[in-house]
mmCIF file of C-alpha atoms in Angstrom:
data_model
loop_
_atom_site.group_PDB
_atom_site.id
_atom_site.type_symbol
_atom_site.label_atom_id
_atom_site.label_comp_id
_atom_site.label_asym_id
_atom_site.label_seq_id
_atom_site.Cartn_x
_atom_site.Cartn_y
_atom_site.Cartn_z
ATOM 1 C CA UNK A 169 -21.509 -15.071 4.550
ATOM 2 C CA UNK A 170 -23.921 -12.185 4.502
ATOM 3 C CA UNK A 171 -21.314 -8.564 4.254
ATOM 4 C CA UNK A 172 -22.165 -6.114 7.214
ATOM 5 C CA UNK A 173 -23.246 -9.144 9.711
ATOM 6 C CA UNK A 174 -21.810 -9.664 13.062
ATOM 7 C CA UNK A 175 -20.186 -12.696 11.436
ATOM 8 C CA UNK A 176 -18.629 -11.016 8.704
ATOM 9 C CA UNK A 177 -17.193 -8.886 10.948
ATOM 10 C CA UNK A 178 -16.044 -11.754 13.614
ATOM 11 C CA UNK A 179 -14.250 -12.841 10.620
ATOM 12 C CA UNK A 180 -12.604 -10.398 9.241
ATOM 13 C CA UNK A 181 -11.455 -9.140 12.320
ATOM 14 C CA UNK A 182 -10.040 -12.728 13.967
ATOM 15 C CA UNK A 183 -8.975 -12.878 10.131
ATOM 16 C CA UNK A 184 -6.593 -9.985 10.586
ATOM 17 C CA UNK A 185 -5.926 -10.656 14.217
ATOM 18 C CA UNK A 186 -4.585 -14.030 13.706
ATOM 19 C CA UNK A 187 -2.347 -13.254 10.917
ATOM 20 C CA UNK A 188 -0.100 -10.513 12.752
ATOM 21 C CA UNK A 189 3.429 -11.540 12.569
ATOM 22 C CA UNK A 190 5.958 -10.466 15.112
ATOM 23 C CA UNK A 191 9.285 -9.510 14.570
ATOM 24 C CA UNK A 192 11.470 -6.299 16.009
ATOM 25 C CA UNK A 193 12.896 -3.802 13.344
ATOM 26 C CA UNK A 194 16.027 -3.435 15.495
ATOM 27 C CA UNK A 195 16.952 -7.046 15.339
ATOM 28 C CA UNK A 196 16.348 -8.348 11.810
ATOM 29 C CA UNK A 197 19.101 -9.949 10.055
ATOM 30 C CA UNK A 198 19.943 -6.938 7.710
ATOM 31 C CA UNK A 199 22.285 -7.990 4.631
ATOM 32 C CA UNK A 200 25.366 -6.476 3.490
ATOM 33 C CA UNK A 201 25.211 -4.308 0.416
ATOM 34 C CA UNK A 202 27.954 -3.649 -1.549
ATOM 35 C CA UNK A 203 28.776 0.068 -2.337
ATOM 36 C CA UNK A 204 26.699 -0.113 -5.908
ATOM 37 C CA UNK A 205 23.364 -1.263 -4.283
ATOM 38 C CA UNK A 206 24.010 1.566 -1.556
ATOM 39 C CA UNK A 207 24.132 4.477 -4.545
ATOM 40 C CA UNK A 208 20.920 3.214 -6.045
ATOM 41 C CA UNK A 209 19.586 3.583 -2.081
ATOM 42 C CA UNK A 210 20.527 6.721 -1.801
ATOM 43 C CA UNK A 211 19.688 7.670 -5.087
ATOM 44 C CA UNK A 212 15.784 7.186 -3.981
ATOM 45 C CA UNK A 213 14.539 10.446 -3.031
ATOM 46 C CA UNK A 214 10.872 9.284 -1.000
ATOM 47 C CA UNK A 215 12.381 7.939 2.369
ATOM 48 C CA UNK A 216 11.824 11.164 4.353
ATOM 49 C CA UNK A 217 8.012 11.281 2.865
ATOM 50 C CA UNK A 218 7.763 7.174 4.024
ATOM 51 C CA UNK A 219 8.870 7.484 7.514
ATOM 52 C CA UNK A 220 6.661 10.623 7.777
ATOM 53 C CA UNK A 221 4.016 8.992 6.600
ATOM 54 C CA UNK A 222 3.914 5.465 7.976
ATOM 55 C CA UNK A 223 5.510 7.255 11.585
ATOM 56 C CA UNK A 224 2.101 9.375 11.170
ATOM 57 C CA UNK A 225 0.005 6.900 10.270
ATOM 58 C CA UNK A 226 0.864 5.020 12.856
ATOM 59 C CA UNK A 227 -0.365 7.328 15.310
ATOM 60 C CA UNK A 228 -3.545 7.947 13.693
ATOM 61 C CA UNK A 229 -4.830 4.644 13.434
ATOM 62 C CA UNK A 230 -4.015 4.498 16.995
ATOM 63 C CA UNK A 231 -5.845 7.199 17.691
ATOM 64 C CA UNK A 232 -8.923 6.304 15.767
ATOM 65 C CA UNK A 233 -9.137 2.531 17.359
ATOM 66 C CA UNK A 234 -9.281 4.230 20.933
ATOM 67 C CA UNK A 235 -12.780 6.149 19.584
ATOM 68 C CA UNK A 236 -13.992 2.412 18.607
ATOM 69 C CA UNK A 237 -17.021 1.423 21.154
ATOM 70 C CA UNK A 238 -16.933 -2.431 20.048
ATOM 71 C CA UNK A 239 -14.060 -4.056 21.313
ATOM 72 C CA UNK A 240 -13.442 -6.212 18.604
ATOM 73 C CA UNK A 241 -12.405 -4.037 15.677
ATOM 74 C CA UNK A 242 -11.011 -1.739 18.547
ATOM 75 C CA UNK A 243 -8.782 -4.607 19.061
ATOM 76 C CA UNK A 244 -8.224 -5.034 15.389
ATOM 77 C CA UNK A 245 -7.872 -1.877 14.307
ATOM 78 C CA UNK A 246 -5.376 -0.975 17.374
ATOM 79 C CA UNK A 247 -3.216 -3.818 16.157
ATOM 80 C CA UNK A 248 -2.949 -2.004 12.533
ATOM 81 C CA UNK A 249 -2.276 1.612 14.260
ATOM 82 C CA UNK A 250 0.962 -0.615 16.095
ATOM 83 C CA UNK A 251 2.010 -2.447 12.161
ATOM 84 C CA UNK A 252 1.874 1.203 10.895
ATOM 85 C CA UNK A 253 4.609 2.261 13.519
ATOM 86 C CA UNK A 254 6.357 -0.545 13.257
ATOM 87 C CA UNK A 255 6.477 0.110 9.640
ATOM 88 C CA UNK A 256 7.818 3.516 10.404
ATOM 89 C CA UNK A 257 10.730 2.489 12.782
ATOM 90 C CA UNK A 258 11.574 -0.239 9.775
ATOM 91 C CA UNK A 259 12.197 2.569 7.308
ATOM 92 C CA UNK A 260 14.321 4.882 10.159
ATOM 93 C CA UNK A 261 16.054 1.471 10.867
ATOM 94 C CA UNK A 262 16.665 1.123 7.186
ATOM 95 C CA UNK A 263 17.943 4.430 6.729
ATOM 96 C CA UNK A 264 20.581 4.383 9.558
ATOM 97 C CA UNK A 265 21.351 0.344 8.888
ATOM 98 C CA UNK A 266 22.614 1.762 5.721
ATOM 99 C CA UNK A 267 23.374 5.389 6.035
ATOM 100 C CA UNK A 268 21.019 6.465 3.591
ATOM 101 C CA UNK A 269 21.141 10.281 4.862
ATOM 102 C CA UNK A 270 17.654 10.815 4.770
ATOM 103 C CA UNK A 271 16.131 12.571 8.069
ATOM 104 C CA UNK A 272 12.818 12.567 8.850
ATOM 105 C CA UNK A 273 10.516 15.396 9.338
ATOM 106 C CA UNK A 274 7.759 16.003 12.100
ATOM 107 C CA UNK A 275 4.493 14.882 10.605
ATOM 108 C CA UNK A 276 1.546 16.733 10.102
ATOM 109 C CA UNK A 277 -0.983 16.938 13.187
ATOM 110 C CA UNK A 278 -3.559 14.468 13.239
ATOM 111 C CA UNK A 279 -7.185 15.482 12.308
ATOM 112 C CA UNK A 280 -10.239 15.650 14.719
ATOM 113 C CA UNK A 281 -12.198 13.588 12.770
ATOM 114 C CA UNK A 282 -10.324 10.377 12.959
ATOM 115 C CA UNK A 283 -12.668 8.296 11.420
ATOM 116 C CA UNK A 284 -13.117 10.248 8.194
ATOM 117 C CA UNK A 285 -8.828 9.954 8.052
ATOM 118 C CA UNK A 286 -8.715 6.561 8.681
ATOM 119 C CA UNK A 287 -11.517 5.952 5.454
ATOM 120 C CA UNK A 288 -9.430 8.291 3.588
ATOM 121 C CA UNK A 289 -6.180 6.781 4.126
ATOM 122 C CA UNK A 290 -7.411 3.069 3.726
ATOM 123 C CA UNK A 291 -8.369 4.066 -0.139
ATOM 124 C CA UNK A 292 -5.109 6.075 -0.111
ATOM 125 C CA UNK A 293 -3.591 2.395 0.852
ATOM 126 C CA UNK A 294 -5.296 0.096 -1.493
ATOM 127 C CA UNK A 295 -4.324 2.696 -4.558
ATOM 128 C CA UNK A 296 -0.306 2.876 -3.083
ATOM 129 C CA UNK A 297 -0.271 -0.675 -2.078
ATOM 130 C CA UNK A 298 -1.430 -2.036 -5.308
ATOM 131 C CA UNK A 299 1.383 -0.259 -7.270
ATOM 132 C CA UNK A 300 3.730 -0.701 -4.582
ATOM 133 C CA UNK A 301 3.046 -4.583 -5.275
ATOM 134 C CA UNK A 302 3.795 -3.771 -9.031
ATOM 135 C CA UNK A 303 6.908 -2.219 -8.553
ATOM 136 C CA UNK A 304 8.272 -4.294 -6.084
ATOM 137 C CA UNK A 305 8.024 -7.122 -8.652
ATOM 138 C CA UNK A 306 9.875 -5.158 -11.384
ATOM 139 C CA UNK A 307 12.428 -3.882 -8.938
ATOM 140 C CA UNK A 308 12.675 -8.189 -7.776
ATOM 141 C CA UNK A 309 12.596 -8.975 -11.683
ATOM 142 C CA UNK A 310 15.543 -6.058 -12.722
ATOM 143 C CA UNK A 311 17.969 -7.066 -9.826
ATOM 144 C CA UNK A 312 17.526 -3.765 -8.687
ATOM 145 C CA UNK A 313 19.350 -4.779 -5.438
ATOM 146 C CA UNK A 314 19.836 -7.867 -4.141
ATOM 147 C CA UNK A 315 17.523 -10.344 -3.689
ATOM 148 C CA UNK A 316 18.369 -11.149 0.276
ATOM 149 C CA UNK A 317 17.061 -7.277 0.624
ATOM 150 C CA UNK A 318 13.747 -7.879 -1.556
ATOM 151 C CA UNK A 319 13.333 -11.408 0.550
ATOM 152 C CA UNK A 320 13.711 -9.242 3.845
ATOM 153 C CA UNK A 321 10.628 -6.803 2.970
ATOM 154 C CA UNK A 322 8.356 -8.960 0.982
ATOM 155 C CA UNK A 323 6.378 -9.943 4.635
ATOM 156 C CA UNK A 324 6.456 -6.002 4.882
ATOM 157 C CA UNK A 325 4.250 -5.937 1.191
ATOM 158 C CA UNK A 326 1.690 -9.440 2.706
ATOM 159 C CA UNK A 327 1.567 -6.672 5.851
ATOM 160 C CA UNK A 328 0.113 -4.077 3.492
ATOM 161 C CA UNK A 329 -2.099 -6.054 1.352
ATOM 162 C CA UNK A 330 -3.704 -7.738 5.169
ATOM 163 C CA UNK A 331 -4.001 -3.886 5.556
ATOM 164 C CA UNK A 332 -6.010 -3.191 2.815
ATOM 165 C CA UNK A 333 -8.461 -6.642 2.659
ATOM 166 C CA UNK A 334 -9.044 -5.250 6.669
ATOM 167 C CA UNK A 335 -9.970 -1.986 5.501
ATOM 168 C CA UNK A 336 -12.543 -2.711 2.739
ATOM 169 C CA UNK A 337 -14.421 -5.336 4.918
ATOM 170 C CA UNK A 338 -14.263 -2.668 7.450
ATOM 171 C CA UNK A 339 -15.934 0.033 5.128
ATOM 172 C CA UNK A 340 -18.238 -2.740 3.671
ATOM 173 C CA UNK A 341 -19.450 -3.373 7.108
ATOM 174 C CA UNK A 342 -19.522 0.045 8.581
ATOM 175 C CA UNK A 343 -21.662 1.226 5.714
ATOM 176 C CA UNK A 344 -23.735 -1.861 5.441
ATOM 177 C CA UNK A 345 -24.519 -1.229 9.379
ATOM 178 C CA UNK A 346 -25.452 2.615 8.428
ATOM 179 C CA UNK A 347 -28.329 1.633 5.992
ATOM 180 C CA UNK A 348 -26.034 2.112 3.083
ATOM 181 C CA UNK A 349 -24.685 -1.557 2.177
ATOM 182 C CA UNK A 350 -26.581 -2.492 -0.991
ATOM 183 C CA UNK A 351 -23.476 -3.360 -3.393
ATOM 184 C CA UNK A 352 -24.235 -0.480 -5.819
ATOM 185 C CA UNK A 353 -24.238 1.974 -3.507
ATOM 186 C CA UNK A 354 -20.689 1.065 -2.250
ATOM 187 C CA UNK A 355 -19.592 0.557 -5.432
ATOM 188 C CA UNK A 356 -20.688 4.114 -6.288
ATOM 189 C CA UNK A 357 -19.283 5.388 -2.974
ATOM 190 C CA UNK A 358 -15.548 3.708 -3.310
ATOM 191 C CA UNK A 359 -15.304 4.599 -7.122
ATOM 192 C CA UNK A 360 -16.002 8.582 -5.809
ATOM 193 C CA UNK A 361 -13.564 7.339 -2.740
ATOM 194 C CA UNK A 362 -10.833 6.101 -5.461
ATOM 195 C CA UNK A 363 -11.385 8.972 -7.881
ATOM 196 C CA UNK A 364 -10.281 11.583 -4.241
ATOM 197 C CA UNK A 365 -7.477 9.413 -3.743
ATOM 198 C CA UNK A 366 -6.334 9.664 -7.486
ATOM 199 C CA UNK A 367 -6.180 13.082 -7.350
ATOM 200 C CA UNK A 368 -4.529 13.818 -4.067
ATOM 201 C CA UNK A 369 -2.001 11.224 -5.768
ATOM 202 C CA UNK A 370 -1.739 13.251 -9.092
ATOM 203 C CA UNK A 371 -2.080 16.736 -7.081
ATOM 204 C CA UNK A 372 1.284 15.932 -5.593
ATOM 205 C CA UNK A 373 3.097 13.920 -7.939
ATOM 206 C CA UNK A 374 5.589 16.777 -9.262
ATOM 207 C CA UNK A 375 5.874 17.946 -5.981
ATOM 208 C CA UNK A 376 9.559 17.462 -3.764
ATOM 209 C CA UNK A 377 7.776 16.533 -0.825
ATOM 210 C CA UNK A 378 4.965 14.366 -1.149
ATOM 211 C CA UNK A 379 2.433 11.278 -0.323
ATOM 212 C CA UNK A 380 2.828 9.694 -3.121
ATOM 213 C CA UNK A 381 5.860 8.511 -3.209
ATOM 214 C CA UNK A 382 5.280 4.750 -4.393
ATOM 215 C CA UNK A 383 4.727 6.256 -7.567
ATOM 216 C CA UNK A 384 7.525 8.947 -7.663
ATOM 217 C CA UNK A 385 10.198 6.556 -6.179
ATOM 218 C CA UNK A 386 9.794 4.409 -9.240
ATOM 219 C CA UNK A 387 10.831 7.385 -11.788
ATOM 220 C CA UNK A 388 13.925 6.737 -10.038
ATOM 221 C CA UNK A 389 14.552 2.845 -10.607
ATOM 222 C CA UNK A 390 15.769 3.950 -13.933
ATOM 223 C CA UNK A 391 14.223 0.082 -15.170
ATOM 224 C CA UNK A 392 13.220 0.206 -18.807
ATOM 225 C CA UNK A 393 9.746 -0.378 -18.902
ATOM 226 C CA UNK A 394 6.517 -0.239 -20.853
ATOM 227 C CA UNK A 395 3.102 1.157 -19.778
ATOM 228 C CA UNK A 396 1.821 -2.774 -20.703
ATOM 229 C CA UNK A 397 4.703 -4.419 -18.882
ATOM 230 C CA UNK A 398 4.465 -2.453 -15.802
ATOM 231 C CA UNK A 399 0.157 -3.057 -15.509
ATOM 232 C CA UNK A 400 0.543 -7.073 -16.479
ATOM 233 C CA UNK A 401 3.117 -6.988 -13.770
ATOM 234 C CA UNK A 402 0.508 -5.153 -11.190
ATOM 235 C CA UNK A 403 -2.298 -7.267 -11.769
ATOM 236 C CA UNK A 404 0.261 -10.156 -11.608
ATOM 237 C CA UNK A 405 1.631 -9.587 -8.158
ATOM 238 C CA UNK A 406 -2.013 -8.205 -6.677
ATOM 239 C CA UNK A 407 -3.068 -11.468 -7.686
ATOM 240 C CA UNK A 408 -0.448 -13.419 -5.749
ATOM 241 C CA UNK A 409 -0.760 -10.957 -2.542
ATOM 242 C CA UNK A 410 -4.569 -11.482 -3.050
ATOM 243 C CA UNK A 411 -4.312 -15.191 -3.194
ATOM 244 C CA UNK A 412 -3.474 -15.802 0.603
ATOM 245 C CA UNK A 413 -7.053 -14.755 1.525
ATOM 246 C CA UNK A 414 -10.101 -16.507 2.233
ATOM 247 C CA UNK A 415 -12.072 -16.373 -0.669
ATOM 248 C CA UNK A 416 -14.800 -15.143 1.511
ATOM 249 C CA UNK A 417 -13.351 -11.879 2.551
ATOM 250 C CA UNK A 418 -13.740 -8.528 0.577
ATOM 251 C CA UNK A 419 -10.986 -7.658 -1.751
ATOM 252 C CA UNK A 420 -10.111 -4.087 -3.393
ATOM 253 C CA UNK A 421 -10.690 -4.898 -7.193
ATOM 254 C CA UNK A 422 -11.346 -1.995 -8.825
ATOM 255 C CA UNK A 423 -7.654 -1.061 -10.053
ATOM 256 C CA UNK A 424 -7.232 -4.653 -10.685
ATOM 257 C CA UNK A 425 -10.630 -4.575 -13.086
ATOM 258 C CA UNK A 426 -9.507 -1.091 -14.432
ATOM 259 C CA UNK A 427 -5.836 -2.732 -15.208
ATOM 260 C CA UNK A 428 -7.027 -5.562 -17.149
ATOM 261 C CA UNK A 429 -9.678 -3.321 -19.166
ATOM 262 C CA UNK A 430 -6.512 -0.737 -19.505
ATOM 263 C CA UNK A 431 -4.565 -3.679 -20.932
ATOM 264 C CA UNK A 432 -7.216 -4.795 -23.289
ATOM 265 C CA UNK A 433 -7.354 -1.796 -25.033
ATOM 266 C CA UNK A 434 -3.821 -1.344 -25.558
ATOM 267 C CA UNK A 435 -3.628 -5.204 -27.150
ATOM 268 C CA UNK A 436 -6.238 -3.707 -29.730
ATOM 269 C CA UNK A 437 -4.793 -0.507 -30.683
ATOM 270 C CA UNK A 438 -2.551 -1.788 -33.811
ATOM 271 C CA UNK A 439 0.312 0.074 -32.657
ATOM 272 C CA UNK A 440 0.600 -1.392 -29.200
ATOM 273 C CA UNK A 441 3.636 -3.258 -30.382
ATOM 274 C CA UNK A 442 5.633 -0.065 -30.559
ATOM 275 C CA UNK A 443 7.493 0.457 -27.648
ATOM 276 C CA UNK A 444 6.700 3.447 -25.568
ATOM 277 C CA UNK A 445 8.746 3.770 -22.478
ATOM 278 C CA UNK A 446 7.437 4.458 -19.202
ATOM 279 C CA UNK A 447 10.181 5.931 -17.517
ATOM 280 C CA UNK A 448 12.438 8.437 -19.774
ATOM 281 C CA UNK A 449 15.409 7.968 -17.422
ATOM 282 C CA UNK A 450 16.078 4.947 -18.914
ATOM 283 C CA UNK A 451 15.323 5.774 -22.808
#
């Protein structure tokens, strides 16, 4: 299958399209938690910045899909702007399911150039998602809470990786049908796409209020854990997400591919043995 073709992008789209799963926030069969595993809840200080985000989100890629002229990736991409909400009222239902105390604030207001926010948050996705995956395996590994919880959002995590294989078959073909789709090129233009979404990661890392909170939130897991554990167990669950796809459809592999070279290079240092925490909280 040729990338940037009309039938790339009939499959891709019926791809994503046919694997929407229904199910109502509201009504899912939320497990008791015992007072413990409601501490360590609490305890996690990004739920304000996920509603926000995902509640914001939601309406952007809503936005941007009514600007769409073909009716096919409208279609597609409307169904993602309506996940991204749902995704929103799963984290409010979350919060008052459990009485987490966390109240969400009134998002930012959405750009005028939808498109170019929708590109940016797609590689703002892939980067979050593919830690996200990461961490929820440590947190799944650790007994962080129980595993009826971790059983309940794991379809929430396949959600996010359908996101992301959507989006960079999307970009592939958007570009290709633009005159820029020879592979280098979009390799050069995602790695200077990533390297953006790196920063605005790292820009607001120390901050109290911030998007990235995948990456924050897991200071607070309090899981002992080295820099080699915690990237074997990335690349390990990215490649399980990643395995439900067709092997025909584009997937994000460049923080996969800089993972494994990351890991490489710590197996040859001759001190890699030595074990270096990655979170100090738990030292």
């Amino acid at each position: 299958m040729k990338i940037g073709t009309d039938i790339h992008k009939e499959f891709f789209c019926r791809d994503f399209l046919n694997s929407h799963i229904s199910y109502d926030p509201e009504t899912m069969d939320w497990p008791k938690l015992d007072s413990d595993t409601l501490d360590k809840l609490r305890a996690i200080p990004f739920w304000e910045e996920a509603v926000s985000i995902e509640t914001r989100a939601g309406k952007m890629v809503s936005a941007f899909a009514k600007t769409i002229e073909d009716p096919l990736l409208r279609e597609a991409i409307a169904l993602q702007g309506q996940e991204e909400a749902r995704h929103g009222r799963l984290l409010k239902t979350l919060i008052t399911k459990y009485d987490l105390g966390a109240v969400a604030r009134p998002g930012q207001p959405l750009s005028r150039q939808l498109e170019a926010e929708f590109i940016e948050f797609g590689y703002d996705e892939c980067l979050d998602s593919y830690f996200a995956f990461g961490l929820f395996g440590i947190a799944r590994q650790a007994g962080f809470v129980p595993d009826s919880l971790f059983t309940l959002f794991d379809p929430i995590l396949d959600e996010e990786a359908r996101h992301i294989v959507f989006f960079v078959n999307w970009i592939a073909y958007l570009e290709t049908q633009r005159g820029a789709g020879a592979g280098w090129l979009r390799g050069l233009k995602s790695m200077g796409n990533y390297a953006r979404s790196l920063k605005r990661q790292y820009s607001t890392f120390g901050r109290s209020t911030n998007e990235g909170f995948t990456a924050k939130g897991a200071l607070n897991f309090n899981i002992n854990l080295t820099i080699e554990e915690f990237l074997d167990t990335c690349v390990a669950e990215n490649r399980k997400r990643m395995s439900q796809f067709h092997p025909a459809l584009l997937q994000p592999v460049l923080l996969p591919q800089l993972s494994v070279l990351v890991l490489k290079i710590i197996r040859l240092w001759p001190f890699h043995k030595t074990r270096t925490n990655l979170n100090p909280k738990s030292a």
